[in-house]
């Protein structure tokens, strides 16, 4: 998706704003921005705190007036607007926020459930009493840094006055999420937890009522509820997107006449919804609801986080907040790449195009995959140091600091899921154009030279090796997650992203050309399941990986129905490798003899996709396969030597960790 340059103090670079928090950006430091924000709030005073906002007024909600409604834009401009840019009509109040954009403001009191708001808030508070404030503190300590869709200073200011100022579903959603980390608070951990089921019942009814008077808090509540492991459902995402469009979240608010902090909040909410849509489309296998042609939201920048949210004397808290903002920004950028993958390979039309290409299907897929693979590589290479994971998979903030959690795991897992989503399409195309040999009764399997041309065999070999490298890197990443990662906040798609690693391994198993390679994947998937089981033990991931274990059991159960694959004897393998080596030599000679890149194409001299075999980011000098279930190291097995099982970063290429 191409995104235009940002406005309002943000300058775009390569379509995205790199955020360096804690430093001056566009002449405004976070402290200065916060001072301006506090002064603005002070000028509002008391109950009029949110009167100048568009999407968070206490007694009115807004509806965006689109270009094809019964309101004619040229007639709207004939209305007389007061100094607050409002014009009273019989249907409601027009609010003009820019020359192009106008909203209709309507009273809350005419909507279903309005008379129960105070009653609902009081019931929610009674369920968590006397621990409400502790739970809010937990929310802002653990969840908010990695998922900053709430305006913290506004929230606390309202909470100190009265919880009755809040939207009931938002308050309940924050409590429900925070309770998951009940044991992280020394005072709360020995006490009985509030009744979560009662909170969930209330949040369902109050959110349904809130949709009749949608505000930014309605979208906030919906996004937070979707982060629960059991709260991810596709239909509510569609509802949230519809509400967001009512609120104009899909528009560019840079020049709107609304408070500066609301502009930043709107952009963060919009991108949070964008991520929800794209990752929901991935994990549910559904068409996305957000299209580039209807998306004008500008990239995030530091000015979109106007208030300082940490104690100036607490260096660790400051580091957590700044790292969380960077994490959120990078997840948005990764989601843009994921969106491109989904649009390029997984729409109905895109899949039909590959089918129609017939024997050239792999050629087509590789030609489309190359630029996206380069974007992924560049994205990873540009990751700020604060959210990288070093060779021991330990984050600096987590080392030797008890109860200091790190959410960066969800970003790196999402990266592997994105890589896997790209390579799944490549492997599927290979399976269509290079089907594995069928089981034969006493008939030896065909060699690489007899099954297809040497060039096609080389394409098959290098693409499957690249896919195998991704799988090993992903499994190694999961194997090295620490309790400080597993106990932290994980994005809603993470449970499925863990499962996608196993699904990808199952695909490679199913499409293996021979028995030995299939056995290699069988053992590696067994190791992966053991890793998932260790990660899901009580006190670690709170069941984070249980879903992945269940899906892996289903996949491996189905794989048992496969007919036995033929044995690829050593002589056959050596003959195949000789043909592959010859094809590679011919390709390299045609391309000038580069020694560290392999160009795969439909024909020699017709490059389609360059698969990097130079060692990726170079952060790991020698990555080993996980230990096999039989106690042997992967790199020491004979079949590993034959099929490249002992991948190092230099051999695997795309393994960036």
XYZ file of C-alpha atoms in Angstrom:
657
model
C 0.000 0.000 0.000
C 1.393 3.378 -0.937
C 0.927 5.974 1.754
C 1.391 9.649 1.127
C 3.647 11.835 3.176
C 2.434 12.771 6.627
C 1.235 16.193 7.625
C 0.922 18.195 10.767
C 4.541 18.049 11.895
C 5.296 14.533 10.648
C 7.652 13.943 7.751
C 7.398 10.700 5.807
C 10.342 8.514 4.871
C 9.854 5.543 2.545
C 6.147 5.610 3.302
C 6.497 5.210 7.052
C 7.558 7.353 9.988
C 10.466 5.966 12.022
C 9.815 7.016 15.587
C 12.713 7.949 17.834
C 11.024 8.583 21.143
C 12.570 10.799 23.746
C 14.208 13.021 21.127
C 13.062 16.184 19.421
C 10.928 15.570 16.347
C 9.805 18.376 14.059
C 10.874 20.897 16.680
C 8.647 19.442 19.395
C 9.977 17.334 22.248
C 7.660 14.887 24.044
C 7.920 17.020 27.179
C 6.924 20.166 25.313
C 4.069 18.344 23.632
C 2.920 17.047 27.013
C 3.049 20.531 28.564
C 0.954 21.861 25.699
C -1.486 19.007 26.171
C -1.817 19.560 29.930
C -2.350 23.282 29.381
C -5.040 22.497 26.832
C -6.763 20.183 29.279
C -6.547 22.752 32.063
C -8.227 25.338 29.864
C -11.143 22.992 29.298
C -11.781 22.431 32.980
C -13.904 19.860 34.801
C -16.829 18.304 32.989
C -16.045 20.125 29.710
C -12.794 18.166 29.336
C -13.818 16.526 26.055
C -16.168 19.162 24.623
C -13.847 20.142 21.765
C -13.231 16.576 20.695
C -15.073 14.996 17.814
C -15.163 11.356 18.858
C -15.197 11.461 22.670
C -17.913 13.895 23.712
C -19.837 12.963 26.842
C -23.358 13.459 25.505
C -23.120 13.339 21.699
C -21.830 10.945 19.069
C -20.702 11.675 15.522
C -21.516 10.299 12.074
C -19.297 11.004 9.079
C -21.200 12.533 6.166
C -19.937 10.709 3.089
C -19.930 12.030 -0.485
C -22.993 10.046 -1.650
C -25.427 10.518 1.261
C -28.607 12.596 1.217
C -26.514 15.515 2.495
C -25.104 17.364 -0.519
C -21.627 18.754 0.321
C -22.168 21.945 -1.680
C -25.348 22.641 0.297
C -23.615 21.954 3.597
C -21.244 24.792 2.778
C -24.243 27.149 2.667
C -24.923 26.533 6.358
C -23.971 29.128 8.944
C -21.346 27.776 11.345
C -20.638 29.258 14.775
C -17.122 29.853 16.211
C -17.038 26.177 17.238
C -17.626 25.138 13.592
C -21.102 23.831 14.402
C -24.447 24.453 12.711
C -27.744 23.347 14.240
C -30.206 21.586 11.922
C -33.456 19.739 12.559
C -31.720 16.365 12.102
C -28.806 17.190 14.388
C -25.776 19.438 14.557
C -23.298 19.733 11.701
C -19.640 19.804 12.784
C -17.225 20.949 10.089
C -13.669 19.747 10.807
C -12.117 20.736 7.459
C -13.085 22.145 4.085
C -13.822 18.629 2.856
C -15.027 16.736 5.934
C -18.211 17.253 7.934
C -19.895 15.196 10.648
C -23.400 15.053 12.046
C -23.543 15.201 15.859
C -26.478 13.439 17.500
C -27.556 13.200 21.175
C -26.768 10.055 23.153
C -30.013 10.190 25.110
C -32.123 8.980 22.189
C -30.223 5.694 21.800
C -31.034 2.236 23.287
C -29.530 1.536 26.693
C -28.607 5.144 27.419
C -30.616 5.169 30.645
C -28.608 2.203 31.975
C -25.090 3.641 31.527
C -24.582 4.712 35.144
C -26.139 1.496 36.409
C -23.829 -0.567 34.175
C -20.733 1.314 35.352
C -21.680 0.801 38.986
C -22.188 -2.934 38.426
C -18.807 -3.243 36.699
C -17.121 -1.405 39.554
C -18.839 -3.583 42.157
C -17.451 -6.747 40.518
C -13.826 -5.587 40.751
C -14.085 -3.576 43.987
C -11.916 -2.695 45.799
C -9.253 -3.485 43.170
C -10.352 -1.271 40.278
C -7.473 1.187 40.491
C -4.919 -1.629 40.871
C -6.247 -3.282 37.722
C -6.058 -0.027 35.777
C -2.441 0.356 36.916
C -1.748 -3.225 35.772
C -3.283 -2.472 32.397
C -1.094 0.572 31.816
C 2.021 -1.234 33.063
C 1.740 -4.420 30.997
C -0.680 -4.018 28.078
C -0.643 -0.337 27.199
C 3.077 0.036 26.341
C 2.837 -2.611 23.595
C -0.668 -1.652 22.447
C -1.048 2.126 22.986
C -4.621 2.795 21.872
C -5.704 4.627 25.060
C -4.843 8.228 25.945
C -3.329 7.470 29.341
C -3.347 10.959 30.840
C -6.947 11.628 29.806
C -7.983 8.245 31.173
C -6.405 8.764 34.586
C -7.768 12.292 34.868
C -11.302 11.024 34.261
C -10.817 7.976 36.500
C -9.696 10.145 39.413
C -12.901 12.160 39.157
C -15.270 9.225 38.724
C -15.381 5.931 36.796
C -18.900 6.984 35.817
C -17.364 9.216 33.145
C -16.272 6.145 31.170
C -17.890 4.085 28.487
C -18.984 0.862 30.275
C -17.599 -1.569 27.651
C -14.188 0.131 27.633
C -13.876 0.043 31.415
C -14.945 -3.611 31.534
C -12.600 -4.560 28.674
C -9.610 -3.018 30.439
C -10.461 -4.878 33.647
C -10.910 -8.195 31.790
C -7.531 -7.918 30.087
C -5.710 -6.747 33.213
C -7.021 -9.671 35.285
C -4.909 -11.986 33.104
C -1.863 -10.499 34.859
C -3.389 -10.587 38.358
C -0.402 -12.529 39.697
C 2.029 -9.855 38.499
C 0.926 -7.572 41.342
C 2.245 -8.508 44.779
C -0.833 -7.169 46.569
C -3.369 -8.801 44.252
C -1.765 -12.220 43.717
C -2.790 -13.767 47.097
C -6.384 -12.502 46.739
C -9.291 -14.141 44.855
C -9.822 -12.819 41.350
C -12.984 -10.934 40.338
C -15.675 -12.840 38.470
C -14.554 -12.517 34.843
C -17.678 -14.199 33.477
C -19.865 -11.499 34.986
C -17.646 -8.849 33.410
C -17.856 -10.608 30.044
C -21.645 -10.728 30.270
C -21.768 -7.009 30.978
C -19.297 -6.117 28.254
C -21.369 -7.960 25.640
C -24.562 -6.094 26.469
C -22.958 -2.682 26.987
C -20.898 -2.917 23.785
C -24.035 -3.788 21.821
C -25.701 -0.665 23.261
C -22.629 1.492 22.599
C -22.752 0.637 18.899
C -25.936 2.717 18.659
C -23.944 5.779 19.819
C -20.434 4.982 18.518
C -17.440 6.875 19.845
C -13.711 6.305 19.839
C -14.168 4.452 23.133
C -16.387 1.922 21.327
C -13.563 1.043 18.941
C -11.100 0.946 21.847
C -13.295 -1.519 23.728
C -13.739 -3.722 20.671
C -10.018 -3.833 19.939
C -9.156 -4.689 23.544
C -11.745 -7.456 23.725
C -10.287 -8.911 20.521
C -6.905 -9.297 22.227
C -8.242 -11.980 24.576
C -7.177 -15.486 23.483
C -10.843 -16.468 23.257
C -12.005 -13.084 21.972
C -10.743 -13.275 18.397
C -13.736 -13.570 16.073
C -14.067 -12.351 12.516
C -17.612 -10.935 12.554
C -16.933 -8.414 15.377
C -13.960 -7.115 13.377
C -16.319 -6.247 10.530
C -18.573 -4.426 13.012
C -15.635 -2.460 14.386
C -14.566 -1.384 10.906
C -18.099 -0.197 10.147
C -18.141 1.813 13.386
C -14.712 3.251 12.611
C -15.940 4.421 9.215
C -18.896 6.115 10.935
C -16.336 7.943 13.065
C -14.137 8.841 10.087
C -11.141 6.857 11.320
C -10.280 5.888 7.742
C -9.707 9.541 6.822
C -6.694 11.835 7.072
C -7.318 13.945 10.179
C -4.017 15.863 9.978
C -5.659 19.220 9.189
C -8.874 18.760 11.120
C -9.962 21.315 13.690
C -9.817 18.981 16.676
C -7.389 18.774 19.635
C -3.852 17.683 18.764
C -3.998 14.725 21.142
C -7.222 13.478 19.515
C -5.506 13.475 16.126
C -2.778 11.229 17.516
C -5.311 8.988 19.247
C -7.354 8.679 16.061
C -4.302 7.649 14.065
C -3.242 5.073 16.653
C -6.761 3.665 16.781
C -7.019 3.597 12.997
C -3.763 1.691 12.636
C -4.766 -0.619 15.476
C -7.919 -1.409 13.533
C -5.914 -1.851 10.322
C -3.747 -4.447 12.057
C -6.828 -6.176 13.472
C -8.308 -6.438 9.993
C -5.172 -7.693 8.222
C -4.117 -10.213 10.860
C -7.721 -11.309 11.267
C -7.916 -11.877 7.515
C -4.771 -14.014 7.751
C -5.715 -16.186 10.713
C -9.337 -16.672 9.606
C -8.619 -17.008 5.886
C -11.125 -14.265 5.024
C -11.088 -11.290 2.626
C -9.886 -8.070 4.221
C -12.421 -5.294 4.868
C -9.947 -2.411 4.452
C -8.821 -1.373 0.981
C -5.994 0.957 -0.007
C -8.305 3.077 -2.157
C -10.444 3.840 0.909
C -7.630 4.414 3.403
C -6.143 7.891 3.879
C -4.652 7.553 7.380
C -1.169 9.033 7.636
C 1.804 7.157 9.136
C 2.493 7.543 12.847
C 5.153 9.860 14.194
C 6.318 10.913 17.645
C 3.863 13.810 17.751
C 1.032 11.285 17.765
C 2.055 10.419 21.342
C 1.749 13.926 22.828
C 1.828 13.174 26.530
C 4.746 11.856 28.578
C 3.447 8.647 30.158
C 6.262 7.762 32.517
C 7.710 8.937 35.791
C 10.658 11.130 34.814
C 12.716 9.473 37.573
C 11.915 5.893 36.484
C 14.344 5.002 33.702
C 12.959 1.466 33.318
C 9.397 2.695 32.865
C 10.559 5.262 30.323
C 12.390 2.536 28.403
C 9.313 0.283 28.422
C 7.043 3.038 27.087
C 9.439 4.131 24.344
C 10.136 0.543 23.320
C 6.405 -0.204 23.258
C 5.707 2.710 20.934
C 8.456 1.551 18.591
C 7.087 -1.995 18.757
C 3.595 -0.779 17.832
C 4.952 1.258 14.911
C 6.970 -1.651 13.535
C 3.977 -3.982 13.813
C 2.022 -1.527 11.671
C 4.747 -1.530 9.041
C 4.896 -5.332 9.056
C 1.106 -5.403 8.672
C 1.413 -3.307 5.516
C 3.716 -5.968 4.053
C 1.334 -8.714 5.167
C -1.500 -6.868 3.437
C 0.499 -6.829 0.209
C 1.092 -10.581 0.486
C -2.610 -11.258 1.038
C -3.614 -9.043 -1.889
C -0.933 -10.466 -4.200
C -1.378 -14.172 -3.509
C -4.551 -14.962 -1.567
C -7.444 -13.168 -3.238
C -9.753 -15.303 -5.364
C -8.449 -13.632 -8.514
C -4.800 -14.028 -7.516
C -5.200 -17.736 -6.815
C -7.048 -18.241 -10.093
C -4.252 -16.477 -11.976
C -1.735 -19.006 -10.662
C -4.031 -21.870 -11.601
C -4.487 -20.452 -15.085
C -0.710 -20.194 -15.485
C -0.478 -23.980 -15.407
C 3.124 -25.180 -15.607
C 4.284 -21.559 -15.307
C 2.501 -21.112 -11.980
C 5.681 -21.275 -9.927
C 7.368 -18.843 -12.317
C 4.496 -16.377 -11.771
C 4.520 -16.787 -7.987
C 8.280 -16.264 -7.754
C 8.176 -13.154 -9.926
C 5.547 -11.638 -7.620
C 7.273 -12.802 -4.448
C 10.692 -11.294 -5.100
C 9.884 -7.600 -4.373
C 7.876 -8.536 -1.288
C 10.693 -10.723 0.031
C 13.063 -7.781 -0.380
C 10.668 -5.557 1.589
C 10.605 -8.099 4.393
C 14.380 -8.294 4.402
C 14.695 -4.495 4.484
C 12.091 -4.260 7.252
C 14.011 -6.660 9.439
C 17.367 -5.032 8.701
C 15.984 -1.651 9.771
C 14.536 -2.829 13.105
C 15.671 -0.515 15.916
C 18.068 -2.096 18.394
C 15.612 -1.632 21.269
C 13.216 -4.240 19.887
C 15.687 -6.733 18.469
C 16.412 -10.062 20.081
C 20.096 -10.876 20.384
C 21.727 -14.253 19.785
C 20.640 -15.580 23.186
C 17.057 -14.357 22.695
C 17.312 -12.274 25.863
C 16.116 -8.686 25.943
C 18.208 -6.235 27.971
C 15.244 -5.049 30.000
C 14.408 -8.604 31.040
C 17.875 -9.582 32.186
C 18.198 -9.875 35.953
C 15.079 -7.775 36.596
C 12.271 -9.812 38.195
C 8.719 -9.267 36.895
C 9.964 -7.076 34.023
C 8.110 -8.418 31.007
C 8.872 -7.905 27.323
C 6.256 -8.022 24.564
C 8.674 -7.934 21.634
C 8.065 -11.651 21.084
C 4.738 -10.983 19.360
C 6.429 -8.801 16.725
C 9.117 -11.364 15.892
C 6.557 -14.170 15.809
C 4.446 -12.061 13.440
C 7.509 -11.626 11.235
C 7.938 -15.389 10.962
C 4.211 -15.792 10.253
C 4.521 -13.248 7.442
C 7.529 -15.061 5.977
C 5.676 -18.364 6.239
C 2.594 -16.913 4.543
C 4.759 -15.919 1.581
C 6.586 -19.245 1.411
C 3.410 -21.305 1.808
C 2.278 -19.905 -1.528
C 5.598 -20.757 -3.151
C 5.569 -24.315 -1.801
C 1.960 -24.830 -2.893
C 2.840 -23.732 -6.424
C 5.748 -26.159 -6.406
C 3.407 -28.946 -5.349
C 1.144 -28.118 -8.298
C 3.889 -27.972 -10.920
C 6.318 -30.477 -9.320
C 4.119 -33.055 -7.552
C 6.058 -35.460 -5.306
C 6.534 -38.988 -6.645
C 3.624 -41.273 -5.844
C 4.143 -44.396 -3.803
C 5.309 -47.228 -6.025
C 5.209 -50.965 -5.325
C 8.729 -52.022 -6.053
C 9.192 -49.392 -8.751
C 12.070 -47.014 -7.973
C 11.142 -43.327 -7.877
C 12.236 -41.196 -10.804
C 15.413 -39.228 -10.436
C 15.547 -35.466 -10.705
C 16.718 -35.714 -14.326
C 13.854 -37.958 -15.396
C 11.143 -36.184 -13.391
C 11.732 -32.775 -14.921
C 14.398 -30.658 -16.461
C 17.501 -29.864 -14.449
C 16.436 -26.232 -14.299
C 13.055 -27.134 -12.813
C 14.754 -29.433 -10.325
C 16.977 -26.579 -9.281
C 13.943 -24.331 -8.731
C 12.356 -27.052 -6.606
C 15.553 -27.630 -4.644
C 16.354 -24.003 -3.834
C 12.759 -23.013 -3.016
C 12.251 -25.954 -0.669
C 15.587 -25.262 1.007
C 14.611 -21.621 1.541
C 11.282 -22.744 3.005
C 13.073 -25.238 5.241
C 15.368 -22.495 6.497
C 12.340 -20.382 7.464
C 10.841 -23.288 9.345
C 14.034 -23.989 11.290
C 14.474 -20.310 12.159
C 10.878 -20.042 13.361
C 11.127 -23.179 15.491
C 14.415 -21.998 16.936
C 12.839 -18.655 17.845
C 9.999 -20.345 19.741
C 12.436 -22.709 21.443
C 14.387 -19.783 22.886
C 11.542 -17.679 24.249
C 12.005 -16.941 27.948
C 9.444 -16.545 30.749
C 9.816 -12.757 30.468
C 8.507 -13.050 26.920
C 5.871 -15.726 27.489
C 4.260 -13.941 30.445
C 4.026 -10.614 28.617
C 1.223 -9.236 26.453
C 0.886 -11.055 23.119
C -1.045 -9.705 20.145
C -4.290 -11.567 19.397
C -2.948 -13.287 16.257
C -0.048 -14.850 18.163
C -1.847 -18.065 19.124
C -2.523 -18.750 15.440
C 0.937 -17.579 14.410
C 2.417 -20.267 16.671
C 0.128 -22.756 14.913
C 1.154 -21.555 11.442
C 4.713 -22.715 12.102
C 3.432 -26.254 12.643
C 1.096 -25.978 9.662
C 3.998 -24.907 7.449
C 6.085 -27.841 8.648
C 3.159 -30.145 7.896
C 2.923 -28.739 4.368
C 6.619 -29.389 3.789
C 6.191 -32.907 5.172
C 3.218 -33.604 2.901
C 5.037 -32.338 -0.201
C 8.354 -34.039 0.531
C 9.531 -35.988 -2.531
C 10.932 -38.889 -0.517
C 10.572 -40.888 2.676
C 13.795 -39.606 4.267
C 12.862 -35.946 3.943
C 9.337 -36.608 5.183
C 10.786 -38.377 8.219
C 12.997 -35.364 8.915
C 9.934 -33.098 9.064
C 8.036 -35.614 11.187
C 10.767 -35.546 13.826
C 11.113 -31.771 13.749
C 7.381 -31.331 14.233
C 7.581 -33.674 17.214
C 10.289 -31.466 18.687
C 8.199 -28.374 18.020
C 5.214 -29.840 19.816
C 7.392 -30.540 22.840
C 8.567 -26.910 22.802
C 4.963 -25.713 22.651
C 4.007 -27.934 25.580
C 6.829 -26.533 27.715
C 5.858 -22.971 26.781
C 2.233 -23.511 27.806
C 2.889 -24.739 31.338
C 1.201 -22.771 34.152
C 2.916 -19.503 34.949
C 4.522 -19.198 31.535
C 2.318 -18.457 28.544
C -1.052 -18.981 30.276
C -2.119 -21.390 27.560
C -0.679 -19.201 24.810
C 0.528 -22.200 22.798
C -2.264 -24.684 23.552
C -4.135 -23.806 20.375
C -0.993 -24.443 18.307
C -0.553 -27.853 19.947
C -4.119 -28.810 19.104
C -3.743 -27.759 15.480
C -0.432 -29.578 15.191
C -2.064 -32.754 16.490
C -4.787 -32.411 13.856
C -2.270 -31.827 11.053
C -0.024 -34.728 12.007
C -3.075 -36.953 12.370
C -4.109 -36.128 8.812
C -0.570 -36.696 7.565
C -0.758 -40.294 8.766
C -3.291 -40.871 5.998
C -0.664 -40.156 3.347
C 0.547 -43.177 1.382
C 4.105 -44.154 2.158
C 6.566 -42.120 0.155
C 9.270 -43.787 -1.931
C 12.760 -44.023 -0.553
C 15.159 -41.631 -2.233
C 18.254 -43.816 -2.351
C 21.681 -42.297 -2.003
C 22.518 -42.928 -5.658
C 19.302 -41.255 -6.782
C 19.947 -38.297 -4.508
C 23.517 -37.887 -5.716
C 22.372 -38.028 -9.321
C 19.731 -35.430 -8.613
C 22.228 -33.213 -6.841
C 24.605 -33.486 -9.798
C 21.889 -32.270 -12.137
C 20.984 -29.486 -9.714
C 24.620 -28.433 -9.400
C 24.926 -28.326 -13.171
C 21.805 -26.210 -13.470
C 23.105 -23.860 -10.801
C 26.471 -23.556 -12.541
C 24.733 -22.719 -15.814
C 22.550 -20.113 -14.116
C 25.494 -18.485 -12.384
C 27.547 -18.391 -15.587
C 24.646 -16.757 -17.376
C 24.453 -14.149 -14.621
C 28.133 -13.320 -14.448
C 29.162 -15.861 -11.831
C 27.899 -14.250 -8.610
C 28.923 -16.518 -5.786
C 26.548 -15.612 -2.957
C 23.174 -15.330 -4.587
C 21.090 -17.815 -6.456
C 18.718 -16.569 -9.102
C 15.742 -18.749 -9.784
C 13.876 -18.296 -13.031
C 11.694 -20.003 -15.538
C 14.719 -20.384 -17.773
C 18.411 -19.678 -17.614
C 18.981 -15.970 -18.049
C 15.366 -15.149 -17.131
C 15.682 -14.242 -13.461
C 12.528 -14.321 -11.428
C 13.450 -14.311 -7.774
C 16.748 -13.946 -6.020
C 16.962 -16.071 -2.900
C 19.608 -14.707 -0.553
C 22.099 -17.335 0.586
C 24.594 -14.934 2.063
C 23.568 -15.345 5.673
C 20.691 -12.915 6.185
C 21.365 -10.343 8.860
C 24.408 -12.149 10.130
C 23.299 -11.968 13.746
C 23.731 -15.684 14.326
C 26.924 -17.293 13.204
C 25.842 -20.909 13.551
C 22.226 -21.820 14.224
C 21.575 -25.478 15.004
C 18.438 -27.493 14.505
C 16.506 -28.373 17.653
C 17.437 -31.667 19.282
C 15.631 -34.635 17.811
C 13.219 -36.718 19.834
C 15.595 -39.648 19.637
C 18.338 -37.607 21.272
C 20.449 -37.042 18.181
C 21.416 -33.613 16.962
C 19.877 -32.623 13.664
C 23.185 -31.688 12.108
C 24.602 -35.133 12.828
C 21.963 -37.228 11.110
C 22.774 -38.812 7.782
C 19.531 -37.654 6.211
C 20.188 -34.171 7.559
C 23.471 -34.121 5.689
C 21.682 -35.255 2.531
C 18.817 -32.745 2.835
C 20.676 -29.844 4.402
C 19.220 -30.369 7.870
C 22.102 -28.806 9.756
C 21.308 -25.314 8.549
C 23.473 -22.494 9.751
C 22.533 -18.908 9.139
C 25.107 -18.760 6.359
C 23.579 -21.770 4.633
C 19.941 -21.084 5.369
C 20.135 -17.587 4.025
C 16.777 -16.153 4.957
C 17.166 -16.946 8.658
C 17.497 -13.457 10.063
C 17.872 -14.419 13.723
